[in-house]
CSV table of C-alpha atoms and ligand atoms in Angstrom, one decimal:
chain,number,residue,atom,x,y,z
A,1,UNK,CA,0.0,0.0,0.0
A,2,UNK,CA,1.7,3.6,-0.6
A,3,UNK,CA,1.3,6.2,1.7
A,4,UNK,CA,-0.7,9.4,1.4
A,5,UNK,CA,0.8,12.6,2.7
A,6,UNK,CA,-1.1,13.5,6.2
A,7,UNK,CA,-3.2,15.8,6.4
A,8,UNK,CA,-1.5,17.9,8.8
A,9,UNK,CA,1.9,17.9,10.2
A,10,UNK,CA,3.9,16.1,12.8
A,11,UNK,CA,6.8,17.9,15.1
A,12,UNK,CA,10.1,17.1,14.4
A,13,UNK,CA,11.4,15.9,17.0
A,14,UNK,CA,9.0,13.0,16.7
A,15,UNK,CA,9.9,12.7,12.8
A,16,UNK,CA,13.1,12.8,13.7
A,17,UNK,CA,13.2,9.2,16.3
A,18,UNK,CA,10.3,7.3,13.6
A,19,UNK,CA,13.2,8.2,11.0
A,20,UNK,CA,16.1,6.6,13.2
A,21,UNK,CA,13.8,4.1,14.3
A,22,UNK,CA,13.4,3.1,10.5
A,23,UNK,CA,17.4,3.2,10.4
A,24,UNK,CA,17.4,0.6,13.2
A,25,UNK,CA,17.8,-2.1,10.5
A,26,UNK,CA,20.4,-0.4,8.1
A,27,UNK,CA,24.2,-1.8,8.6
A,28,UNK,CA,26.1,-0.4,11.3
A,29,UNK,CA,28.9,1.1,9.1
A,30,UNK,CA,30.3,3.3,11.7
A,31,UNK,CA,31.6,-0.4,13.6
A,32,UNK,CA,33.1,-1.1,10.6
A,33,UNK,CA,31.7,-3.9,9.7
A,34,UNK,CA,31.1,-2.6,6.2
A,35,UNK,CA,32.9,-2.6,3.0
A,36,UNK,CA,30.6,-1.4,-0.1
A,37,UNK,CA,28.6,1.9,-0.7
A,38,UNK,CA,29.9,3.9,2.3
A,39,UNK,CA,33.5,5.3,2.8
A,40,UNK,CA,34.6,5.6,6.6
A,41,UNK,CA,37.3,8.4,7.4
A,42,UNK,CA,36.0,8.4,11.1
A,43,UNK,CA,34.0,11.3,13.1
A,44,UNK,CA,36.2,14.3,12.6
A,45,UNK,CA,35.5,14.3,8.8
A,46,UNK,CA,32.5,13.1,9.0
A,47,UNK,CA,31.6,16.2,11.1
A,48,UNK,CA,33.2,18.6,8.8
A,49,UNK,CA,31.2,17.1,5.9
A,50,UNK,CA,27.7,17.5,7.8
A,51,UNK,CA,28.6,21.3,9.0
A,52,UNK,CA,29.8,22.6,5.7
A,53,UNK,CA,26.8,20.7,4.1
A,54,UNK,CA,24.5,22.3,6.3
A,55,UNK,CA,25.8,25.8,5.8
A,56,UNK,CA,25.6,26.2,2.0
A,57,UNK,CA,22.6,23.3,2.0
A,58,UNK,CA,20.2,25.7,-0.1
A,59,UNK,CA,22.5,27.2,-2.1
A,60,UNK,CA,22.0,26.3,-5.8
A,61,UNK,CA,25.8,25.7,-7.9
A,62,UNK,CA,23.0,26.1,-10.8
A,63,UNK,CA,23.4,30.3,-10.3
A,64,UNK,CA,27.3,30.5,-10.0
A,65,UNK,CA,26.8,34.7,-10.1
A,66,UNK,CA,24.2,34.6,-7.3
A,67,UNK,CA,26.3,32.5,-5.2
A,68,UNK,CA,30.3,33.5,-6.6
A,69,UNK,CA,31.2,31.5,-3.2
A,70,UNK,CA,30.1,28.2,-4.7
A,71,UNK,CA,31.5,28.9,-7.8
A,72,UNK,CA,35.0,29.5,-6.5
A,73,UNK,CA,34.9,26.5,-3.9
A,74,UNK,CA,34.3,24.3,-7.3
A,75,UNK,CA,37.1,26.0,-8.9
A,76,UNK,CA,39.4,25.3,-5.9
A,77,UNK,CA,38.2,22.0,-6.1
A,78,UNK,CA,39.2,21.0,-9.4
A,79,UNK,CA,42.5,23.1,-9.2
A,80,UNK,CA,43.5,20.9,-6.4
A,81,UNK,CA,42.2,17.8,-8.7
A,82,UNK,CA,44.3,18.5,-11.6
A,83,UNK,CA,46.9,19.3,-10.3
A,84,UNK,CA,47.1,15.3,-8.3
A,85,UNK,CA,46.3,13.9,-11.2
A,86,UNK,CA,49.0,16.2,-13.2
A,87,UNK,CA,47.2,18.1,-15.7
A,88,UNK,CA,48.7,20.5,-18.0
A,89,UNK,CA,48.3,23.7,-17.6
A,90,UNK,CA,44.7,25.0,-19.4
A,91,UNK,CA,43.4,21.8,-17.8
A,92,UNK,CA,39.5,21.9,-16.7
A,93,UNK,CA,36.9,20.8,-15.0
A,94,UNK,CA,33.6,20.5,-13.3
A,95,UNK,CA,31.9,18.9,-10.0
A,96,UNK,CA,29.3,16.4,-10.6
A,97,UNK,CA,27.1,14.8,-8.7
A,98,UNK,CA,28.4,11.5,-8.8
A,99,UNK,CA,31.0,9.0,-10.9
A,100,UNK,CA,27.8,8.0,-13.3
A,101,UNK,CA,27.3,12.4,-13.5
A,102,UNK,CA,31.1,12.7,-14.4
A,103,UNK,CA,31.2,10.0,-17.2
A,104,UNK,CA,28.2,10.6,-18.8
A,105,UNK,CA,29.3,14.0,-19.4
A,106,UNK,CA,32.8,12.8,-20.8
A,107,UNK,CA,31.0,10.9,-23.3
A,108,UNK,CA,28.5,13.2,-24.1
A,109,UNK,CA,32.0,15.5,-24.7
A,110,UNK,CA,34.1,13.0,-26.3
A,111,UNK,CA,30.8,11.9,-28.9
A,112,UNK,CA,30.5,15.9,-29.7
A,113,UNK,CA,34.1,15.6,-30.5
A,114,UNK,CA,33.8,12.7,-32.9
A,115,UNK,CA,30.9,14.6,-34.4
A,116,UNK,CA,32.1,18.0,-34.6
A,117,UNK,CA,35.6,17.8,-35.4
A,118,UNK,CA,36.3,15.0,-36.9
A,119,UNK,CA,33.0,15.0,-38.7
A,120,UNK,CA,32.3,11.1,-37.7
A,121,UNK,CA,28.7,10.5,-39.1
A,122,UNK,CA,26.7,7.0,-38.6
A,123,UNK,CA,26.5,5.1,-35.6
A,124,UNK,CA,29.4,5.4,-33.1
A,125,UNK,CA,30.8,3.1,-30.4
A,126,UNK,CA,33.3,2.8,-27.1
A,127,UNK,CA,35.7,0.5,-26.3
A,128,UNK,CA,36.0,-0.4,-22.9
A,129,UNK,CA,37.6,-3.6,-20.7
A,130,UNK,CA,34.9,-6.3,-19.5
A,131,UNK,CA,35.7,-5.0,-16.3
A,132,UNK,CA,34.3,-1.4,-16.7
A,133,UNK,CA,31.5,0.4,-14.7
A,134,UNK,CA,28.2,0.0,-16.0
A,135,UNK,CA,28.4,3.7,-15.6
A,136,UNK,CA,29.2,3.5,-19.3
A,137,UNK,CA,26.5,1.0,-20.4
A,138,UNK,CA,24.0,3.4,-18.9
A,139,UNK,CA,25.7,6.4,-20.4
A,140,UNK,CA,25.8,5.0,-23.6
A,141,UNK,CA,21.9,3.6,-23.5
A,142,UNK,CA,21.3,7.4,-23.2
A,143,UNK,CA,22.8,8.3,-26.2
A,144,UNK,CA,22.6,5.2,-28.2
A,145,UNK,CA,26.2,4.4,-28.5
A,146,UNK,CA,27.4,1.1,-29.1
A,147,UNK,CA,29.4,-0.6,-26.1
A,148,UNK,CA,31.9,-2.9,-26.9
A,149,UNK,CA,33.6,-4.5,-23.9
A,150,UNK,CA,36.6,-6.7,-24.6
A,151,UNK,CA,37.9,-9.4,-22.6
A,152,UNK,CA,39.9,-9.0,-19.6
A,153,UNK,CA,43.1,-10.4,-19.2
A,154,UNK,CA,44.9,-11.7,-15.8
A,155,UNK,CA,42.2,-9.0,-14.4
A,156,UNK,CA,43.0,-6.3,-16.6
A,157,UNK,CA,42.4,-4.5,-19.9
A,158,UNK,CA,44.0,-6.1,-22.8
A,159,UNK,CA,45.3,-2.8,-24.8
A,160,UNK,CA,45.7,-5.3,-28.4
A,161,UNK,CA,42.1,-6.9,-27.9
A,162,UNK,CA,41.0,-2.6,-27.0
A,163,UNK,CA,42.5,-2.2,-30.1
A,164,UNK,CA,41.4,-4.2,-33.0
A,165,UNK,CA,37.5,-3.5,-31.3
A,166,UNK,CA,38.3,0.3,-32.1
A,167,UNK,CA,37.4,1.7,-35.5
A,168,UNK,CA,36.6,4.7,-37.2
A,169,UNK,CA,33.4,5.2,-35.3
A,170,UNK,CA,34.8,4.8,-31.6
A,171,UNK,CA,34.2,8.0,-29.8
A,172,UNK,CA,36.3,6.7,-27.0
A,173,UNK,CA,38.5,4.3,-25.0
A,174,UNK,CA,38.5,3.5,-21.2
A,175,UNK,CA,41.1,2.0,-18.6
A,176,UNK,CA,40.0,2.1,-15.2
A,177,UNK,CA,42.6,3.2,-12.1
A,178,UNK,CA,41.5,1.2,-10.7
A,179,UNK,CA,38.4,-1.2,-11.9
A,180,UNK,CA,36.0,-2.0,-9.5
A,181,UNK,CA,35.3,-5.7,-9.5
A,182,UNK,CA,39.3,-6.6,-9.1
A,183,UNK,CA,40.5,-3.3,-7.8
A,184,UNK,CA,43.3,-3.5,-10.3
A,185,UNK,CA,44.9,-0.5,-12.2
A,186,UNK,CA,44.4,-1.0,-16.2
A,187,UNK,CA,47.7,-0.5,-18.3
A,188,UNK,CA,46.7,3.2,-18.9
A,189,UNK,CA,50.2,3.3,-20.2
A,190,UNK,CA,49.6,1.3,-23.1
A,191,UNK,CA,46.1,2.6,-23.2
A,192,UNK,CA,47.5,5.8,-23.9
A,193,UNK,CA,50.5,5.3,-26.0
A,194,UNK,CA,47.4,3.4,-29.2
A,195,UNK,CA,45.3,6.6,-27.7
A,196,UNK,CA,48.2,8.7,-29.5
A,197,UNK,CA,48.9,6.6,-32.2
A,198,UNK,CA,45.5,6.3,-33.5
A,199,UNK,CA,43.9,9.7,-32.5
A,200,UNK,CA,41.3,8.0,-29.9
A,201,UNK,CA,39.6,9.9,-27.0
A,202,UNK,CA,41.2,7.4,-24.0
A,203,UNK,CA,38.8,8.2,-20.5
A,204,UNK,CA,40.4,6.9,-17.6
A,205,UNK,CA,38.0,6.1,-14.7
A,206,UNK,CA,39.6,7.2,-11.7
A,207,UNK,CA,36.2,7.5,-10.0
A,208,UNK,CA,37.7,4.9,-7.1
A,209,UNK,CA,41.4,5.5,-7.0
A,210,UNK,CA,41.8,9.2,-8.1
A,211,UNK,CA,42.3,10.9,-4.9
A,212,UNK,CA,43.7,8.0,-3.5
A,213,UNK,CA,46.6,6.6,-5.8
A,214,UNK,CA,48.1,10.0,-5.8
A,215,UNK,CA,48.7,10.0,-2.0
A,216,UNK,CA,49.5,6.0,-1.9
A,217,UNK,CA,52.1,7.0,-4.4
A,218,UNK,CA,53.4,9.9,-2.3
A,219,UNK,CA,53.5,7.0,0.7
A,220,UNK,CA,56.1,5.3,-1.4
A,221,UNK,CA,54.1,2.7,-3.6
A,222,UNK,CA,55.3,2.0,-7.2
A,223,UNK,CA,51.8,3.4,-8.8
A,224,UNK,CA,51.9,3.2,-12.6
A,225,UNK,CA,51.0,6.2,-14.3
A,226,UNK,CA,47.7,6.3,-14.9
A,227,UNK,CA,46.8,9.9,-15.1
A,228,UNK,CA,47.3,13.1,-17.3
A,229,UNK,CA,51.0,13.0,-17.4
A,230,UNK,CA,50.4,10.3,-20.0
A,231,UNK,CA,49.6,12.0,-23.3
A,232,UNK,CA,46.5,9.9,-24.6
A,233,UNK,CA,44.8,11.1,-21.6
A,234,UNK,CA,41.9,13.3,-22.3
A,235,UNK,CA,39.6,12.9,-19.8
A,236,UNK,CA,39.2,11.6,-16.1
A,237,UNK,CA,36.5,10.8,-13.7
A,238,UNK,CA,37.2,10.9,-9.5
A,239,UNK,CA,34.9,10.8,-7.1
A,240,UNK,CA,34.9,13.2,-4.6
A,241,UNK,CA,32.3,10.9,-2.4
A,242,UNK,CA,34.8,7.9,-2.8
A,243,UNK,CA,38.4,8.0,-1.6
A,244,UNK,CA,38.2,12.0,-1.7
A,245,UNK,CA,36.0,11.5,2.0
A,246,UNK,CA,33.5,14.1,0.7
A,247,UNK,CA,29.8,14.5,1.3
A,248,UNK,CA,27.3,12.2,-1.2
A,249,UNK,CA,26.6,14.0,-4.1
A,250,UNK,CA,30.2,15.0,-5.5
A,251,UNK,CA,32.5,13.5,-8.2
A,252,UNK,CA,34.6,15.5,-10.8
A,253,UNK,CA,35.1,15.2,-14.2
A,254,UNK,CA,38.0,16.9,-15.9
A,255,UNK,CA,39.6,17.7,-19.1
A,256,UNK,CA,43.0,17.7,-20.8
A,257,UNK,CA,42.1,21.2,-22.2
A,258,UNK,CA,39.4,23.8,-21.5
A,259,UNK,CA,38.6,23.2,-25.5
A,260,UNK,CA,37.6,19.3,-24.8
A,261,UNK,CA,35.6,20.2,-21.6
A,262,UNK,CA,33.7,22.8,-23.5
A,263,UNK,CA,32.3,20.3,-25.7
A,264,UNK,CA,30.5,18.9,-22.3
A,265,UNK,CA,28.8,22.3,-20.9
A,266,UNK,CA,24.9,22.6,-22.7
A,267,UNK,CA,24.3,26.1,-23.3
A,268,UNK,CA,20.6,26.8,-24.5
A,269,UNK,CA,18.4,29.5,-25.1
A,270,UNK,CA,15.3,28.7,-27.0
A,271,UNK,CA,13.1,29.4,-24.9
A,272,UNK,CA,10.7,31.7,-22.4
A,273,UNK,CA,13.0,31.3,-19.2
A,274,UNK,CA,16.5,33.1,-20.9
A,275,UNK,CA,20.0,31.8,-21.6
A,276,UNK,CA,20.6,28.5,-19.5
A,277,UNK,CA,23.7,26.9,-19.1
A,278,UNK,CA,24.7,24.0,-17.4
A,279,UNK,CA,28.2,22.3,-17.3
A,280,UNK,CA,27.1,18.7,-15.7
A,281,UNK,CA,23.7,16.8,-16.0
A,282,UNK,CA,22.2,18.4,-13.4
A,283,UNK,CA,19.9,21.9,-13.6
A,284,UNK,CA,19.8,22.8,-10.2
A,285,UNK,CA,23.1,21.9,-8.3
A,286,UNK,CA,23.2,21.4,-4.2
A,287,UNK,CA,25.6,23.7,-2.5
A,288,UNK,CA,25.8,21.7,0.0
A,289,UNK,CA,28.0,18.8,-1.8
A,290,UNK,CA,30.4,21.4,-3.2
A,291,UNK,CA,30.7,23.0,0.1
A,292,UNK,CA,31.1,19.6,1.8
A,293,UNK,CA,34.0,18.8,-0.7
A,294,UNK,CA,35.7,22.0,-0.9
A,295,UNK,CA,35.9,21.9,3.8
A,296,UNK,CA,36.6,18.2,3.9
A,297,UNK,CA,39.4,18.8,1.3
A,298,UNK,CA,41.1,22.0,2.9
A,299,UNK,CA,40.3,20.1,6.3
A,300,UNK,CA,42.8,17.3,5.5
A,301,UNK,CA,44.9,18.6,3.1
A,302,UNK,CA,47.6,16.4,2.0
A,303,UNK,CA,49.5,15.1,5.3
A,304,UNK,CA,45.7,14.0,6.1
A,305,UNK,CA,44.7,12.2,3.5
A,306,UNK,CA,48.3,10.6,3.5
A,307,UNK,CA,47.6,9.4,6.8
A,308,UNK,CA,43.7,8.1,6.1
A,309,UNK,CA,45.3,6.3,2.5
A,310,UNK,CA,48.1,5.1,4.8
A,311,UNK,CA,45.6,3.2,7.2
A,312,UNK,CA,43.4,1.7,4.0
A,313,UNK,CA,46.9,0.8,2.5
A,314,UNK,CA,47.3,-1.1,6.4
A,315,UNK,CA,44.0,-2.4,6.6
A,316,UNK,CA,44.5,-4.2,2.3
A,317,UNK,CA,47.6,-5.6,3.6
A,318,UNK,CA,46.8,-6.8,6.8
A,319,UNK,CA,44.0,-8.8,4.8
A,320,UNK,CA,45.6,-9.8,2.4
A,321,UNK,CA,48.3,-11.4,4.1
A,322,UNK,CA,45.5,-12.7,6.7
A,323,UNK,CA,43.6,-14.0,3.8
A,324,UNK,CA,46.5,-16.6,1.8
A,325,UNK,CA,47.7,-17.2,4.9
A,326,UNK,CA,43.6,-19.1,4.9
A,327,UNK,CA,44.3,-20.2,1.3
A,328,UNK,CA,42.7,-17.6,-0.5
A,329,UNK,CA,44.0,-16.6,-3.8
A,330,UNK,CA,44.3,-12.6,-4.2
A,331,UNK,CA,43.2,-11.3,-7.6
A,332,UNK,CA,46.1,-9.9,-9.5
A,333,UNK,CA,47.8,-7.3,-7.1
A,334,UNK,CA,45.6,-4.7,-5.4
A,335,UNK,CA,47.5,-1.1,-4.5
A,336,UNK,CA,44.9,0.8,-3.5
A,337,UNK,CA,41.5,0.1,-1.6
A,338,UNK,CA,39.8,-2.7,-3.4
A,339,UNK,CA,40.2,-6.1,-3.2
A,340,UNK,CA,39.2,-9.7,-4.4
A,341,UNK,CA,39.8,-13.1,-3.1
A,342,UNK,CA,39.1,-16.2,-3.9
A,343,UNK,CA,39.0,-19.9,-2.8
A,344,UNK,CA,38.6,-22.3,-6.2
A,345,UNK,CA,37.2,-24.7,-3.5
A,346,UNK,CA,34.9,-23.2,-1.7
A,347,UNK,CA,31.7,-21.5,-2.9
A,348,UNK,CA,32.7,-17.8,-2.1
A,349,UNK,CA,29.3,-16.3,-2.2
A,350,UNK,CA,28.7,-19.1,0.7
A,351,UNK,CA,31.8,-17.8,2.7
A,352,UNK,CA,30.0,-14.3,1.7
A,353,UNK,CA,26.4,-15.6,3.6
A,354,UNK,CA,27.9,-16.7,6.3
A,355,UNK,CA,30.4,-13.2,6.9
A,356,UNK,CA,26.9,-11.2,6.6
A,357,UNK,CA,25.6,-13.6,9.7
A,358,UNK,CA,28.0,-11.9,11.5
A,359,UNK,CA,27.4,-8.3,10.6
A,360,UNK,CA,30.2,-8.1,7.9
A,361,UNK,CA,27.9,-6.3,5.1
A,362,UNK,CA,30.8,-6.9,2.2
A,363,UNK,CA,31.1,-7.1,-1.8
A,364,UNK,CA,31.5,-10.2,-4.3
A,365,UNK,CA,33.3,-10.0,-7.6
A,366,UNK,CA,31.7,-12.9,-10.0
A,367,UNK,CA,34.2,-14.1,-12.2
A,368,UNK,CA,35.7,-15.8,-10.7
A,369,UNK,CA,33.3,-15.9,-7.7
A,370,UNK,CA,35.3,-14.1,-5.0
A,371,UNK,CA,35.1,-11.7,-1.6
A,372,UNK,CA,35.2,-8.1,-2.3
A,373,UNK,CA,36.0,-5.7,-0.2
A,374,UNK,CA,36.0,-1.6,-0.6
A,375,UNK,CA,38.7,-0.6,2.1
A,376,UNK,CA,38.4,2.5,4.6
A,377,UNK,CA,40.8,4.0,6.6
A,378,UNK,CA,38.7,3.0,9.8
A,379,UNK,CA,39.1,-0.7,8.4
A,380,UNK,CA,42.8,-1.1,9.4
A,381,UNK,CA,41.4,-1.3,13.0
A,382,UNK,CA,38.7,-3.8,12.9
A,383,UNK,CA,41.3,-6.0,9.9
A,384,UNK,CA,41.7,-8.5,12.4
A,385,UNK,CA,38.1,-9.1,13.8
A,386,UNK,CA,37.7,-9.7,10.0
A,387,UNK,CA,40.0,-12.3,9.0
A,388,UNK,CA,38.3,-14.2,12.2
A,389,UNK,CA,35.0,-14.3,11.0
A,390,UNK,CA,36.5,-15.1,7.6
A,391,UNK,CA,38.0,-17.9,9.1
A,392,UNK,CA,34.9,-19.2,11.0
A,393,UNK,CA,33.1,-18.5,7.8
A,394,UNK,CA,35.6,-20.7,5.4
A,395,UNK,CA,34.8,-23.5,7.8
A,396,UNK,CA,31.1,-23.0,7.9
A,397,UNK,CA,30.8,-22.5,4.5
A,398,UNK,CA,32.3,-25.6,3.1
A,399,UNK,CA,30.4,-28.0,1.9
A,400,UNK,CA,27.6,-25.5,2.3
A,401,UNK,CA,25.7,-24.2,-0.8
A,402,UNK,CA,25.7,-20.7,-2.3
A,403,UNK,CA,23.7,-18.4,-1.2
A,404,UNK,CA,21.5,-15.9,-3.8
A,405,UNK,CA,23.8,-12.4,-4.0
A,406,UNK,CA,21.9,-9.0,-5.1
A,407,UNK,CA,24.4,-7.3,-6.4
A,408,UNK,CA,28.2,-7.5,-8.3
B,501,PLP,C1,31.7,4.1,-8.1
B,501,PLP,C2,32.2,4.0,-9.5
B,501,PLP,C3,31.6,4.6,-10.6
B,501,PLP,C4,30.2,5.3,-10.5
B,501,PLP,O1,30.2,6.2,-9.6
B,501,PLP,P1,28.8,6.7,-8.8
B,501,PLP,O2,29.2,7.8,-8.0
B,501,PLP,O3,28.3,5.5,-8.1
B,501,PLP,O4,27.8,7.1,-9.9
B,501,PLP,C5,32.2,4.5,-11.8
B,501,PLP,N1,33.4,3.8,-11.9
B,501,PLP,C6,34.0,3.2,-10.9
B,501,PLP,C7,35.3,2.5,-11.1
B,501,PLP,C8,33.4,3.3,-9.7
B,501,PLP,O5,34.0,2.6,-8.6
């Protein structure tokens, strides 16, 4: 039965404990004991996040000259974006409301490229690994581009299978730093170097690793390039709301030149209301997300987030280590904060049944069928109380049957 609104109106202080009361059955995330959707950087951000949200919370990025302070908090934002991922200079970008936000408006970009200069006509297609979001399947249904995902090899793109699948008609290619089912950074290198060669738009989906590679990197880890400093680069997505610790609501998308991210802003004015423009999918635009990023971002700066990617770099290792030591097999080798493991044994989505029994709400990767995990810096201190439930698990779940799973 759906509800009707009531005829007349409650206090909110009662509101308030029916809404928490509804939350009574949600995961617990702040314990820890979760490792999809929600990103954990403990109170102290989490408290600059709600403040700053609150304070620009009906502000509207939509009307950048009735509210210049939005407009330059985004600008700082994406200056301090390009410059970790080491764009040239002339570089730009835009705040989104999410990694789907930021690359459907690289592709709406990257297909007005194809179109307008160099005059592709007839249906046109991306090339992207089998490991890709389904950010771009979406994308693409919207426009009615052809997707053609290639085969994945030891867990990563395959640059000569990307290849032959591109043609005259692809608007763009994609690597992912890293992809999400494995956690694994694509060979952007080699990504980039038939991006030059053959004059193809290459994306890189950084929506999970681009603010946090650069500071594992500055912690000492061999990172590949996978960002602008490779020349095939065009365009980048990074989530703000990911491993940037940021308010729900923010991602950026960004461009090797102001030129290419021109191609994304829609600038209309047919119409009764006067000249609209909009730079991102979105009409109206909370202030409160860009606020949010903007605090959270200054708040940390980069000795912080060093020190919160230093502690999910502790918590991947920790399991990891934890986890062969059980006779798990780790998917190709994880630098950042995504992992898989598997057991060719043992039924992992079993294992998976079982961890949720004991409050662990966690991810599965299909193929193979494998624990996932999406690492937080709060995770290094609950890595142990992990790898014992994954131990009681392994032993309850063998023999057992799999269990039905939701979601990939
Ligand atoms: C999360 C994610 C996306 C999509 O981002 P949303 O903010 O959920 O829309 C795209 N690509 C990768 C690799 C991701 O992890």
């Amino acid at each position: 039965m759906s509800a009707a609104l009531p005829e007349t109106g409650s206090d909110w202080d009662e509101l308030k404990a029916r809404m928490l009361q509804m939350a009574a059955g949600d995961v617990r995330w702040r314990d820890g004991k979760t490792a999809v959707y929600v990103f954990n950087a403990g109170p102290e951000v989490e408290r600059v996040q709600k403040e700053a949200y609150a304070l620009f919370m009906s502000e509207n990025g939509l009307g950048p000259a009735a509210f210049p302070s939005l407009a330059r908090m985004e600008a700082e934002v994406v200056g301090f974006a390009l410059s970790l991922l080491n764009a040239p200079a002339g570089a730009a970008g835009a705040i989104t409301s999410g990694g789907t936000d930021s690359i459907t408006m690289a592709i709406k970009a990257a297909r007005d490229f194809a179109r307008k200069q160099r005059g592709v006509t007839g249906p046109l297609n991306i090339v992207l690994p089998r490991s890709a979001h389904p950010a771009f399947d979406k994308a693409c249904a919207l426009v009615e581009i052809e997707v053609r995902r290639t085969p994945v090899c030891d867990y990563l793109a395959d640059p000569a299978a990307m290849a032959d699948a591109a043609d005259a008609s692809t608007v763009m290619i994609v690597g992912s730093a890293p992809n999400f089912p494995y956690g694994l950074i694509d060979p952007i290198e080699a990504l980039s170097e038939i991006a030059v060669e053959r004059d193809l738009w290459l994306h890189v989906d950084a929506c999970v690793g681009g603010y946090l590679a650069p500071f594992v990197r500055m912690n000492g880890a061999d990172i590949p390039a996978f960002d602008f400093a490779l020349p095939g680069v065009r365009s980048m997505s990074a989530d703000l709301h990911k491993y940037g610790y940021c308010a729900k609501g923010a991602s950026t998308v960004l461009f090797r030149s102001e030129a290419l991210k021109a191609l994304m802003v829609f600038d209309f004015k047919d119409w009764p209301g006067g000249r609209m423009v909009t730079p991102t999918l979105a009409g109206t635009r909370p202030g409160g997300a860009i606020a949010a990023a903007w605090a959270v971002m200054n708040f940390l700066g980069v000795a912080g987030y060093r020190e919160k990617q230093a502690q999910v770099t502790a918590a991947r290792e920790a399991i990891q280590v934890g986890a062969e030591a059980l006779g798990f097999q780790v998917l190709g080798r994880p630098q950042l904060g995504l992992m898989a493991f598997t057991r060719a044994d043992v039924d992992c989505l079993a294992i998976w049944a079982k961890l949720r029994e004991r409050g662990w709400f966690t991810g599965v990767t299909t193929e193979p069928k494998s624990l996932h995990l999406m690492l937080s810096p709060f995770h290094a201190s609950v890595a142990e109380a992990y790898l014992a439930d994954l131990a009681w698990a392994l032993e309850a779940a063998k023999g057992g049957a799999g269990a039905e799973v939701r979601y990939a």
